[in-house]
Tab-separated table of C-alpha atoms in Angstrom:
chain	number	residue	atom	x	y	z
A	1	MET	CA	103.065	97.038	114.537
A	2	VAL	CA	99.554	95.070	112.061
A	3	GLU	CA	97.907	97.948	111.096
A	4	ILE	CA	93.415	96.618	110.385
A	5	ARG	CA	91.735	99.000	108.394
A	6	LYS	CA	88.512	98.280	106.882
A	7	VAL	CA	87.482	97.942	102.980
A	8	SER	CA	86.156	101.189	101.950
A	9	THR	CA	88.345	103.039	98.924
A	10	LYS	CA	88.727	102.023	95.631
A	11	LYS	CA	92.418	100.639	96.402
A	12	GLU	CA	92.039	99.146	99.314
A	13	ARG	CA	89.232	97.222	97.200
A	14	LYS	CA	91.552	96.869	94.479
A	15	GLU	CA	94.380	95.912	97.177
A	16	PHE	CA	92.171	92.647	98.342
A	17	VAL	CA	91.329	90.785	95.276
A	18	GLU	CA	95.217	90.895	93.506
A	19	PHE	CA	97.066	90.163	97.393
A	20	PRO	CA	96.181	86.844	96.719
A	21	LEU	CA	97.765	87.172	93.264
A	22	LYS	CA	101.020	88.177	95.193
A	23	LEU	CA	101.472	86.350	97.798
A	24	TYR	CA	100.606	83.338	95.456
A	25	LYS	CA	102.632	84.602	92.317
A	26	ASN	CA	104.677	81.815	90.627
A	27	ASN	CA	102.967	79.225	92.899
A	28	PRO	CA	102.194	75.820	90.637
A	29	TYR	CA	99.081	74.749	92.027
A	30	PHE	CA	97.393	77.762	92.982
A	31	VAL	CA	94.463	78.381	90.828
A	32	PRO	CA	92.848	82.392	90.920
A	33	PRO	CA	89.108	82.858	90.664
A	34	LEU	CA	88.143	85.413	87.613
A	35	TYR	CA	89.051	88.309	88.407
A	36	SER	CA	85.720	90.485	87.649
A	37	ASP	CA	83.981	87.514	90.002
A	38	GLU	CA	85.641	88.722	93.144
A	39	MET	CA	85.162	92.732	92.078
A	40	ASN	CA	81.283	92.104	91.652
A	41	ILE	CA	81.009	91.190	95.554
A	42	PHE	CA	81.642	94.943	96.386
A	43	LYS	CA	78.810	95.589	94.485
A	44	PRO	CA	75.765	97.184	96.259
A	45	ASP	CA	72.828	94.698	93.937
A	46	TYR	CA	75.638	91.648	94.379
A	47	MET	CA	73.618	88.240	94.383
A	48	TYR	CA	74.362	87.959	97.794
A	49	TYR	CA	73.002	90.575	99.181
A	50	ASP	CA	69.630	90.169	99.242
A	51	GLN	CA	70.477	87.581	102.177
A	52	ALA	CA	73.784	88.067	103.494
A	53	GLU	CA	76.256	91.035	104.873
A	54	ALA	CA	79.355	90.929	104.356
A	55	VAL	CA	82.495	93.041	105.854
A	56	TYR	CA	85.910	92.935	104.281
A	57	PHE	CA	89.335	93.961	106.470
A	58	ASN	CA	92.690	94.006	104.959
A	59	ALA	CA	96.144	94.447	107.402
A	60	TYR	CA	98.805	96.195	106.714
A	61	ARG	CA	102.558	96.592	108.533
A	62	GLU	CA	104.602	99.436	107.906
A	63	GLY	CA	102.311	100.758	104.900
A	64	LYS	CA	102.366	96.553	102.785
A	65	MET	CA	99.698	94.413	102.369
A	66	VAL	CA	99.980	91.245	104.955
A	67	GLY	CA	97.069	89.712	104.861
A	68	ARG	CA	93.011	90.082	104.515
A	69	ILE	CA	89.881	88.543	105.877
A	70	SER	CA	86.215	88.810	104.687
A	71	GLY	CA	83.177	88.383	107.334
A	72	ILE	CA	79.579	87.185	106.265
A	73	LEU	CA	76.154	86.851	107.923
A	74	GLN	CA	74.268	84.465	106.042
A	75	VAL	CA	70.939	85.682	107.743
A	76	ALA	CA	68.878	82.593	104.886
A	77	ALA	CA	72.117	80.206	106.398
A	78	ASN	CA	71.537	80.867	110.188
A	79	ARG	CA	67.326	81.016	109.680
A	80	LYS	CA	67.904	77.136	107.418
A	81	TRP	CA	69.427	75.745	110.332
A	82	ASN	CA	68.842	77.458	113.623
A	83	GLN	CA	71.882	78.948	113.964
A	84	ASN	CA	73.439	82.119	115.153
A	85	ARG	CA	76.604	81.555	113.044
A	86	ALA	CA	78.666	84.578	111.022
A	87	ARG	CA	81.042	83.210	108.606
A	88	PHE	CA	85.078	83.736	107.535
A	89	THR	CA	86.041	83.259	103.807
A	90	ARG	CA	88.900	85.102	101.509
A	91	PHE	CA	91.413	84.719	104.904
A	92	ASP	CA	94.883	84.662	103.146
A	93	ALA	CA	98.173	86.056	104.804
A	94	ILE	CA	101.836	85.902	105.184
A	95	ASP	CA	103.000	83.592	107.818
A	96	ASP	CA	102.734	85.474	110.721
A	97	GLN	CA	100.842	84.871	113.406
A	98	GLU	CA	100.367	88.271	114.674
A	99	VAL	CA	99.415	89.078	111.338
A	100	ALA	CA	96.808	86.426	111.492
A	101	ASN	CA	95.589	86.809	115.054
A	102	ALA	CA	94.851	91.034	114.369
A	103	LEU	CA	92.825	89.537	111.409
A	104	PHE	CA	90.923	87.295	112.700
A	105	ASN	CA	90.629	89.656	115.866
A	106	ALA	CA	88.651	92.300	113.262
A	107	VAL	CA	85.999	89.556	112.413
A	108	GLU	CA	85.221	87.644	115.527
A	109	ASP	CA	84.718	91.986	117.285
A	110	TRP	CA	82.823	92.487	113.411
A	111	ALA	CA	80.991	89.248	113.870
A	112	LYS	CA	80.002	90.236	117.852
A	113	SER	CA	78.654	93.013	116.390
A	114	LYS	CA	75.814	91.328	115.119
A	115	GLN	CA	75.117	88.910	117.697
A	116	ALA	CA	76.862	85.794	116.201
A	117	ASP	CA	77.772	83.494	119.215
A	118	GLU	CA	79.413	80.855	116.353
A	119	LEU	CA	82.081	81.283	113.678
A	120	VAL	CA	83.161	79.138	110.831
A	121	GLY	CA	85.096	78.896	108.160
A	122	PRO	CA	86.493	79.151	105.445
A	123	LEU	CA	82.626	79.451	104.566
A	124	GLY	CA	81.282	82.012	101.502
A	125	PHE	CA	77.927	83.154	101.219
A	126	SER	CA	77.298	79.450	99.993
A	127	ASP	CA	78.404	76.510	99.199
A	128	LEU	CA	79.060	77.837	95.626
A	129	GLU	CA	81.938	79.279	96.665
A	130	ARG	CA	84.919	78.049	97.692
A	131	GLU	CA	85.081	76.927	100.397
A	132	GLY	CA	87.393	74.714	102.754
A	133	LEU	CA	91.030	75.199	103.716
A	134	LEU	CA	93.251	73.060	102.264
A	135	ILE	CA	95.440	70.758	104.634
A	136	GLN	CA	96.177	68.213	102.508
A	137	GLY	CA	96.893	67.839	99.400
A	138	PHE	CA	99.474	70.677	98.222
A	139	ASP	CA	101.458	69.306	95.847
A	140	TRP	CA	98.554	68.761	93.736
A	141	LEU	CA	96.676	71.198	90.480
A	142	ASN	CA	93.487	73.642	92.454
A	143	THR	CA	90.919	73.402	90.306
A	144	PHE	CA	89.073	76.175	89.106
A	145	GLU	CA	86.704	75.662	91.636
A	146	GLU	CA	87.855	76.064	95.008
A	147	GLN	CA	90.480	77.768	96.702
A	148	TYR	CA	94.494	76.877	97.180
A	149	ASN	CA	96.320	77.469	100.426
A	150	TYR	CA	99.685	77.290	101.935
A	151	ASP	CA	100.368	74.717	104.545
A	152	TYR	CA	101.068	76.782	107.665
A	153	TYR	CA	97.338	78.418	107.201
A	154	GLN	CA	96.469	75.727	109.195
A	155	ARG	CA	98.364	76.783	112.190
A	156	LEU	CA	97.743	80.450	112.059
A	157	ILE	CA	93.727	79.870	112.646
A	158	GLU	CA	93.808	76.703	115.030
A	159	ASN	CA	96.853	79.039	117.287
A	160	CYS	CA	93.722	81.923	117.440
A	161	GLY	CA	91.451	79.202	118.599
A	162	PHE	CA	89.570	77.276	115.793
A	163	ASP	CA	88.818	74.192	116.015
A	164	LYS	CA	87.821	71.301	113.485
A	165	ASP	CA	83.884	71.420	112.581
A	166	VAL	CA	83.627	69.460	109.419
A	167	ASP	CA	86.331	68.037	107.126
A	168	TRP	CA	85.719	67.593	103.048
A	169	ILE	CA	87.411	64.753	100.364
A	170	GLU	CA	88.822	64.960	97.120
A	171	LEU	CA	89.029	62.390	94.680
A	172	ASN	CA	91.236	62.677	91.462
A	173	VAL	CA	90.027	59.425	89.323
A	174	LYS	CA	91.653	57.803	86.494
A	175	ILE	CA	89.217	57.525	83.697
A	176	PRO	CA	90.087	53.341	82.478
A	177	VAL	CA	91.267	52.728	79.488
A	178	ASN	CA	89.251	48.938	78.539
A	179	ASP	CA	85.937	48.983	78.727
A	180	PHE	CA	83.774	50.525	81.523
A	181	ASP	CA	82.141	47.147	83.801
A	182	GLU	CA	79.890	45.818	81.636
A	183	ARG	CA	77.972	44.685	84.720
A	184	ILE	CA	77.538	48.092	86.344
A	185	GLU	CA	76.400	49.150	82.832
A	186	ARG	CA	74.498	46.119	82.592
A	187	ILE	CA	72.840	47.123	86.283
A	188	SER	CA	72.420	50.389	85.006
A	189	GLY	CA	70.135	49.675	82.363
A	190	GLU	CA	67.863	47.582	83.768
A	191	MET	CA	67.275	49.957	87.089
A	192	MET	CA	66.035	52.570	85.067
A	193	ALA	CA	64.419	50.314	82.573
A	194	LYS	CA	62.741	49.067	86.006
A	195	HIS	CA	62.131	52.770	87.088
A	196	LYS	CA	60.982	53.331	83.539
A	197	VAL	CA	63.488	55.945	83.035
A	198	HIS	CA	66.050	57.861	80.625
A	199	PHE	CA	68.972	60.202	79.780
A	200	ALA	CA	67.581	63.182	78.028
A	201	ASP	CA	68.878	63.970	74.556
A	202	ILE	CA	70.347	67.262	75.419
A	203	LYS	CA	71.256	68.693	71.713
A	204	SER	CA	73.584	72.081	73.135
A	205	THR	CA	73.232	74.139	76.251
A	206	ARG	CA	70.837	76.706	75.449
A	207	ASP	CA	68.419	73.833	74.488
A	208	LEU	CA	69.557	72.769	78.131
A	209	LEU	CA	68.497	75.758	79.417
A	210	LYS	CA	65.178	76.218	77.326
A	211	ARG	CA	63.704	73.149	78.273
A	212	TYR	CA	65.190	71.770	82.125
A	213	GLU	CA	66.539	75.180	83.462
A	214	ASN	CA	63.947	75.738	86.248
A	215	LYS	CA	64.058	71.721	86.825
A	216	VAL	CA	67.193	72.353	87.351
A	217	PHE	CA	67.846	74.766	90.002
A	218	LYS	CA	64.413	72.948	92.213
A	219	LEU	CA	66.713	69.042	92.202
A	220	TRP	CA	69.204	70.807	93.382
A	221	ASP	CA	68.002	72.189	96.053
A	222	GLU	CA	66.162	69.237	97.240
A	223	THR	CA	69.464	67.357	97.019
A	224	TYR	CA	71.812	69.399	98.944
A	225	ASP	CA	68.876	70.619	100.444
A	226	ARG	CA	71.400	68.839	103.689
A	227	ILE	CA	73.993	69.155	103.294
A	228	TYR	CA	76.702	71.575	105.463
A	229	GLY	CA	75.606	75.323	105.105
A	230	THR	CA	73.736	75.003	102.010
A	231	VAL	CA	71.511	77.758	100.824
A	232	PRO	CA	67.964	77.700	98.967
A	233	PHE	CA	68.700	79.343	95.513
A	234	THR	CA	67.274	82.940	95.114
A	235	ASP	CA	66.315	84.371	91.620
A	236	LYS	CA	69.388	86.582	91.790
A	237	VAL	CA	70.933	83.952	92.185
A	238	LYS	CA	70.078	82.123	89.779
A	239	LYS	CA	70.269	84.192	87.231
A	240	ALA	CA	73.735	85.148	87.562
A	241	MET	CA	74.620	81.208	87.495
A	242	VAL	CA	73.328	80.794	84.400
A	243	GLU	CA	75.139	83.966	83.361
A	244	GLN	CA	78.496	82.611	84.563
A	245	PHE	CA	78.010	78.912	83.824
A	246	LYS	CA	77.086	80.053	80.325
A	247	LEU	CA	81.328	80.949	79.129
A	248	VAL	CA	81.998	76.768	80.609
A	249	ILE	CA	79.075	74.130	80.336
A	250	ASP	CA	80.023	71.691	77.848
A	251	SER	CA	76.525	69.760	76.507
A	252	ARG	CA	78.707	66.953	76.278
A	253	PHE	CA	78.936	66.432	80.010
A	254	ILE	CA	75.714	67.051	80.996
A	255	ALA	CA	73.767	64.172	81.606
A	256	LEU	CA	70.293	64.428	82.582
A	257	ILE	CA	67.199	61.566	83.629
A	258	VAL	CA	63.973	61.935	82.928
A	259	ASP	CA	60.646	60.408	83.949
A	260	GLU	CA	57.952	59.130	80.919
A	261	ASN	CA	56.534	63.028	81.829
A	262	ASP	CA	60.457	64.654	81.413
A	263	GLU	CA	60.261	64.891	84.795
A	264	LEU	CA	63.862	65.419	85.874
A	265	VAL	CA	64.857	62.880	88.389
A	266	ALA	CA	68.737	63.232	88.642
A	267	LEU	CA	71.730	65.276	87.027
A	268	GLY	CA	75.362	65.231	86.788
A	269	LEU	CA	77.246	68.529	85.722
A	270	CYS	CA	80.869	68.459	85.095
A	271	PHE	CA	83.308	70.982	83.628
A	272	PRO	CA	85.997	70.498	81.739
A	273	SER	CA	89.088	71.670	84.186
A	274	LEU	CA	89.579	75.576	83.446
A	275	SER	CA	92.906	75.854	86.544
A	276	LYS	CA	95.569	75.909	83.612
A	277	ALA	CA	93.749	78.036	81.329
A	278	VAL	CA	93.604	80.859	84.205
A	279	GLN	CA	96.280	80.798	86.109
A	280	LYS	CA	98.367	82.890	83.042
A	281	SER	CA	96.222	85.679	83.634
A	282	GLY	CA	94.830	85.842	87.299
A	283	GLY	CA	91.927	85.252	86.121
A	284	ARG	CA	91.779	87.845	84.252
A	285	LEU	CA	89.746	87.242	80.858
A	286	THR	CA	92.014	88.315	78.415
A	287	LEU	CA	92.352	86.980	74.840
A	288	GLY	CA	94.831	84.987	75.669
A	289	CYS	CA	92.770	83.248	78.930
A	290	LEU	CA	90.122	83.187	76.511
A	291	ILE	CA	91.836	81.410	74.024
A	292	ARG	CA	93.235	78.681	76.733
A	293	MET	CA	89.790	78.191	78.014
A	294	LEU	CA	88.732	77.726	74.439
A	295	ARG	CA	91.001	75.359	73.486
A	296	ALA	CA	90.805	73.795	77.511
A	297	ILE	CA	86.728	73.329	76.915
A	298	ARG	CA	87.109	71.366	73.424
A	299	LYS	CA	89.807	69.260	74.047
A	300	PRO	CA	89.903	68.178	77.570
A	301	LYS	CA	92.090	65.843	79.454
A	302	THR	CA	90.652	66.384	83.195
A	303	VAL	CA	86.979	67.553	83.384
A	304	ASP	CA	86.131	69.300	87.381
A	305	MET	CA	83.088	67.100	88.606
A	306	ALA	CA	80.380	69.371	89.239
A	307	ILE	CA	77.047	67.845	90.951
A	308	ILE	CA	75.628	64.569	90.680
A	309	GLY	CA	71.813	65.026	92.771
A	310	VAL	CA	69.150	62.184	92.500
A	311	ALA	CA	65.110	63.334	93.194
A	312	ASN	CA	64.214	61.713	96.561
A	313	LYS	CA	62.076	59.769	95.012
A	314	TYR	CA	65.147	57.734	93.756
A	315	LYS	CA	67.437	57.292	96.186
A	316	ASN	CA	68.962	54.175	96.953
A	317	THR	CA	68.033	53.124	93.918
A	318	GLY	CA	71.681	53.149	91.683
A	319	ILE	CA	70.559	55.857	89.559
A	320	ALA	CA	73.430	58.228	90.602
A	321	LEU	CA	75.838	54.935	89.500
A	322	ALA	CA	74.204	55.057	86.255
A	323	LEU	CA	74.755	58.899	86.252
A	324	VAL	CA	78.779	57.627	86.704
A	325	ALA	CA	78.652	55.767	84.677
A	326	GLU	CA	77.558	57.661	81.946
A	327	PHE	CA	80.027	60.412	82.162
A	328	CYS	CA	82.817	57.326	82.687
A	329	LYS	CA	81.632	56.458	78.579
A	330	ARG	CA	81.833	59.992	77.484
A	331	ALA	CA	85.113	60.794	78.969
A	332	LYS	CA	86.181	58.747	77.366
A	333	LEU	CA	84.988	58.874	73.957
A	334	PHE	CA	85.921	62.994	74.122
A	335	GLY	CA	89.411	61.305	75.152
A	336	VAL	CA	89.565	63.088	79.267
A	337	GLU	CA	92.305	61.137	80.917
A	338	SER	CA	90.939	62.021	84.526
A	339	ALA	CA	88.516	63.542	86.332
A	340	GLU	CA	88.863	65.702	89.721
A	341	THR	CA	85.826	65.244	91.751
A	342	ASN	CA	83.740	67.807	94.071
A	343	LEU	CA	83.812	68.304	97.781
A	344	MET	CA	82.261	65.133	99.714
A	345	LEU	CA	81.586	65.366	103.336
A	346	GLU	CA	84.473	62.886	104.649
A	347	HIS	CA	80.759	61.262	106.585
A	348	ASN	CA	78.990	61.023	103.174
A	349	CYS	CA	79.484	57.226	102.397
A	350	PRO	CA	77.025	57.164	99.693
A	351	ILE	CA	78.567	59.576	97.398
A	352	GLN	CA	82.012	58.237	98.175
A	353	ASN	CA	80.887	54.637	96.961
A	354	LEU	CA	80.128	55.268	93.851
A	355	TRP	CA	83.814	55.710	92.624
A	356	LYS	CA	84.429	52.251	94.864
A	357	HIS	CA	84.122	50.807	90.850
A	358	PHE	CA	86.949	52.968	89.690
A	359	GLU	CA	91.184	53.943	90.194
A	360	THR	CA	91.604	56.883	92.371
A	361	VAL	CA	93.277	58.646	94.695
A	362	GLN	CA	91.794	60.110	97.823
A	363	HIS	CA	94.578	63.243	96.955
A	364	LYS	CA	92.864	66.885	98.882
A	365	ARG	CA	91.103	66.923	101.714
A	366	ARG	CA	89.547	70.455	103.432
A	367	ARG	CA	88.847	71.513	106.668
A	368	CYS	CA	85.790	73.854	108.190
A	369	PHE	CA	86.776	75.853	111.331
A	370	ILE	CA	84.975	76.267	113.948
A	371	LYS	CA	85.257	78.864	116.991
A	372	LYS	CA	82.518	79.728	119.892
A	373	LEU	CA	82.559	83.626	120.383
A	374	ASP	CA	82.732	85.163	124.237
A	375	LYS	CA	79.809	87.643	125.222
């Protein structure tokens, strides 16, 4: 028999956060989130709790923890998209349908009590969190930004009555050893001259934040406004993001395009891959982990693409390709061998077309599921 407990004690919170670390122990592809970030979700002043509420459940059998799940009512998202949805996230379980059924029943009952008529996921509080269930690419190292899961998760979820809502794909991009296509550089240069835009000179992360912090968030919101599941930034989220990203942002891998008035028209951001750096410590920021992170940041072999955004006024002008070309040149200069794209919706052809000029492998696919809830 499976016992479901709503997480309320310090011990249960610790069990909730540590369960996947035990489930994926010695798995070479699993990359944990930062332990401290996960524990923060239980704080009353967590950065999303002014626009959402959440519940957390642990599953036990004979006193042993066998699964976990969280439910989210993202009020800001429902208001923006004119929906009445609840979300599920942080689902992890042993390969046992009874466990999965019990966990999803608990979340569904909670969602109904909040008057939700649909349950979707895996989705976090926003698209800044890990989202989507991995359904292809189980033998590739996961990025630090996204979640790894075993292949049986899809079966467990579908057996609970869920269907596909959307899919995302991810690409592994090989950085060209030889010079980048001169034609693309020439076209990008001509396009930028035509629109009187240029790359901003960013000297450091501090310089970036001082000059462009607010402009970056404004453009980010504009660019991703109609992307699935997104919610606008709040001041609390912006502040938390800046504090988190200070540790891993490297000005070498930030590209901003501005106009004659220094207004931001496009931005590209990627991070040195931290996947291997955080694996050994289970996401805890130990001294050893910090040393590995610093090494990974200083001499990365792989980078994770976080965002490519272009202001609406400049879409379909080729500026996005100029960002990609610039990143390629920088990556080669600093010895980077490959890049991992962020999640791209399967029908988002414009962003996918940016990578057709490169040697790529479509190696991962993630899915968001949906289930109608009976009243």
